[in-house]
Amino acid sequence: MNDCGCEKAKRALEDYLRDELGSDLRAEIERHLEGCTECSTEAHIHTVITGVVRRSCDGEAAPDELRERVRRALRATSH
Ligand SMILES: [Zn+2]
């Protein structure tokens, strides 16, 4: 297990994807995502879920079930 700032990156991820981070933190997260497969996968999952949700239920939070389905689908394709 590596302690490369994953917790911080994951906490900041949603704000990052909504483009709500300050430029310093944004740069830090971008650097982390480039070097961390786990977090960049997580970011990709968030992006996909957000896209799916925007299309299907107009910005409401993704239901856990949908989130889990997308997560599994992406895991399956990335291995
Ligand atoms: Zn990470």
PDB file of C-alpha atoms and ligand atoms in Angstrom:
ATOM      1  CA  MET A   1       0.000   0.000   0.000  1.00  0.00           C
ATOM      2  CA  ASN A   2       1.421   3.327  -0.987  1.00  0.00           C
ATOM      3  CA  ASP A   3       0.835   6.548   0.849  1.00  0.00           C
ATOM      4  CA  CYS A   4       1.201   8.919  -2.056  1.00  0.00           C
ATOM      5  CA  GLY A   5      -1.678  11.256  -1.212  1.00  0.00           C
ATOM      6  CA  CYS A   6      -4.491   8.969  -2.348  1.00  0.00           C
ATOM      7  CA  GLU A   7      -6.792   9.912   0.505  1.00  0.00           C
ATOM      8  CA  LYS A   8      -6.406  13.573  -0.205  1.00  0.00           C
ATOM      9  CA  ALA A   9      -6.837  13.019  -3.929  1.00  0.00           C
ATOM     10  CA  LYS A  10     -10.008  11.009  -3.437  1.00  0.00           C
ATOM     11  CA  ARG A  11     -11.472  13.598  -1.084  1.00  0.00           C
ATOM     12  CA  ALA A  12     -10.757  16.337  -3.598  1.00  0.00           C
ATOM     13  CA  LEU A  13     -11.817  14.329  -6.614  1.00  0.00           C
ATOM     14  CA  GLU A  14     -15.438  15.425  -6.842  1.00  0.00           C
ATOM     15  CA  ASP A  15     -14.537  19.080  -6.497  1.00  0.00           C
ATOM     16  CA  TYR A  16     -11.762  18.566  -9.017  1.00  0.00           C
ATOM     17  CA  LEU A  17     -14.174  17.089 -11.550  1.00  0.00           C
ATOM     18  CA  ARG A  18     -16.643  19.910 -10.978  1.00  0.00           C
ATOM     19  CA  ASP A  19     -13.772  22.302 -11.571  1.00  0.00           C
ATOM     20  CA  GLU A  20     -14.176  23.827  -8.112  1.00  0.00           C
ATOM     21  CA  LEU A  21     -10.608  23.519  -6.867  1.00  0.00           C
ATOM     22  CA  GLY A  22      -8.146  26.346  -6.587  1.00  0.00           C
ATOM     23  CA  SER A  23      -5.316  26.197  -9.089  1.00  0.00           C
ATOM     24  CA  ASP A  24      -2.728  24.984  -6.559  1.00  0.00           C
ATOM     25  CA  LEU A  25      -4.771  22.039  -5.351  1.00  0.00           C
ATOM     26  CA  ARG A  26      -5.938  21.310  -8.877  1.00  0.00           C
ATOM     27  CA  ALA A  27      -2.329  21.045 -10.068  1.00  0.00           C
ATOM     28  CA  GLU A  28      -1.507  18.805  -7.129  1.00  0.00           C
ATOM     29  CA  ILE A  29      -4.414  16.474  -7.890  1.00  0.00           C
ATOM     30  CA  GLU A  30      -3.521  16.370 -11.582  1.00  0.00           C
ATOM     31  CA  ARG A  31       0.023  15.380 -10.721  1.00  0.00           C
ATOM     32  CA  HIS A  32      -1.275  12.670  -8.447  1.00  0.00           C
ATOM     33  CA  LEU A  33      -3.701  11.302 -11.041  1.00  0.00           C
ATOM     34  CA  GLU A  34      -0.931  11.052 -13.608  1.00  0.00           C
ATOM     35  CA  GLY A  35       1.132   8.890 -11.319  1.00  0.00           C
ATOM     36  CA  CYS A  36      -1.588   6.851  -9.638  1.00  0.00           C
ATOM     37  CA  THR A  37      -3.564   4.248 -11.554  1.00  0.00           C
ATOM     38  CA  GLU A  38      -6.006   3.680  -8.734  1.00  0.00           C
ATOM     39  CA  CYS A  39      -6.990   7.321  -8.422  1.00  0.00           C
ATOM     40  CA  SER A  40      -7.083   7.958 -12.159  1.00  0.00           C
ATOM     41  CA  THR A  41      -9.413   4.953 -12.499  1.00  0.00           C
ATOM     42  CA  GLU A  42     -11.523   6.434  -9.719  1.00  0.00           C
ATOM     43  CA  ALA A  43     -11.578   9.773 -11.518  1.00  0.00           C
ATOM     44  CA  HIS A  44     -12.635   8.054 -14.716  1.00  0.00           C
ATOM     45  CA  ILE A  45     -15.423   6.241 -12.870  1.00  0.00           C
ATOM     46  CA  HIS A  46     -16.639   9.517 -11.399  1.00  0.00           C
ATOM     47  CA  THR A  47     -16.597  11.125 -14.828  1.00  0.00           C
ATOM     48  CA  VAL A  48     -18.592   8.295 -16.376  1.00  0.00           C
ATOM     49  CA  ILE A  49     -21.089   8.205 -13.516  1.00  0.00           C
ATOM     50  CA  THR A  50     -21.551  11.950 -13.660  1.00  0.00           C
ATOM     51  CA  GLY A  51     -22.169  11.732 -17.395  1.00  0.00           C
ATOM     52  CA  VAL A  52     -24.641   8.888 -17.006  1.00  0.00           C
ATOM     53  CA  VAL A  53     -26.461  10.656 -14.207  1.00  0.00           C
ATOM     54  CA  ARG A  54     -26.648  13.958 -16.073  1.00  0.00           C
ATOM     55  CA  ARG A  55     -28.242  12.189 -18.995  1.00  0.00           C
ATOM     56  CA  SER A  56     -30.612  10.039 -16.974  1.00  0.00           C
ATOM     57  CA  CYS A  57     -31.777  11.985 -13.950  1.00  0.00           C
ATOM     58  CA  ASP A  58     -30.838  15.580 -14.373  1.00  0.00           C
ATOM     59  CA  GLY A  59     -28.045  16.062 -11.880  1.00  0.00           C
ATOM     60  CA  GLU A  60     -29.309  14.052  -8.957  1.00  0.00           C
ATOM     61  CA  ALA A  61     -26.711  12.094  -7.030  1.00  0.00           C
ATOM     62  CA  ALA A  62     -25.951   8.752  -8.611  1.00  0.00           C
ATOM     63  CA  PRO A  63     -27.789   5.930  -6.891  1.00  0.00           C
ATOM     64  CA  ASP A  64     -25.355   3.509  -5.247  1.00  0.00           C
ATOM     65  CA  GLU A  65     -26.605   0.756  -7.473  1.00  0.00           C
ATOM     66  CA  LEU A  66     -25.780   2.683 -10.636  1.00  0.00           C
ATOM     67  CA  ARG A  67     -22.427   3.745  -9.226  1.00  0.00           C
ATOM     68  CA  GLU A  68     -21.603   0.119  -8.431  1.00  0.00           C
ATOM     69  CA  ARG A  69     -22.707  -1.082 -11.859  1.00  0.00           C
ATOM     70  CA  VAL A  70     -20.506   1.442 -13.651  1.00  0.00           C
ATOM     71  CA  ARG A  71     -17.614   0.670 -11.337  1.00  0.00           C
ATOM     72  CA  ARG A  72     -17.851  -3.051 -12.078  1.00  0.00           C
ATOM     73  CA  ALA A  73     -18.155  -2.465 -15.811  1.00  0.00           C
ATOM     74  CA  LEU A  74     -15.044  -0.288 -15.836  1.00  0.00           C
ATOM     75  CA  ARG A  75     -13.058  -2.688 -13.699  1.00  0.00           C
ATOM     76  CA  ALA A  76     -14.001  -5.487 -16.084  1.00  0.00           C
ATOM     77  CA  THR A  77     -12.779  -3.576 -19.125  1.00  0.00           C
ATOM     78  CA  SER A  78      -9.576  -2.337 -17.551  1.00  0.00           C
ATOM     79  CA  HIS A  79      -8.150  -5.759 -16.745  1.00  0.00           C
TER      80      HIS A  79
HETATM   81 ZN    ZN B   1      -3.763   7.744  -5.601  1.00  0.00          ZN
END
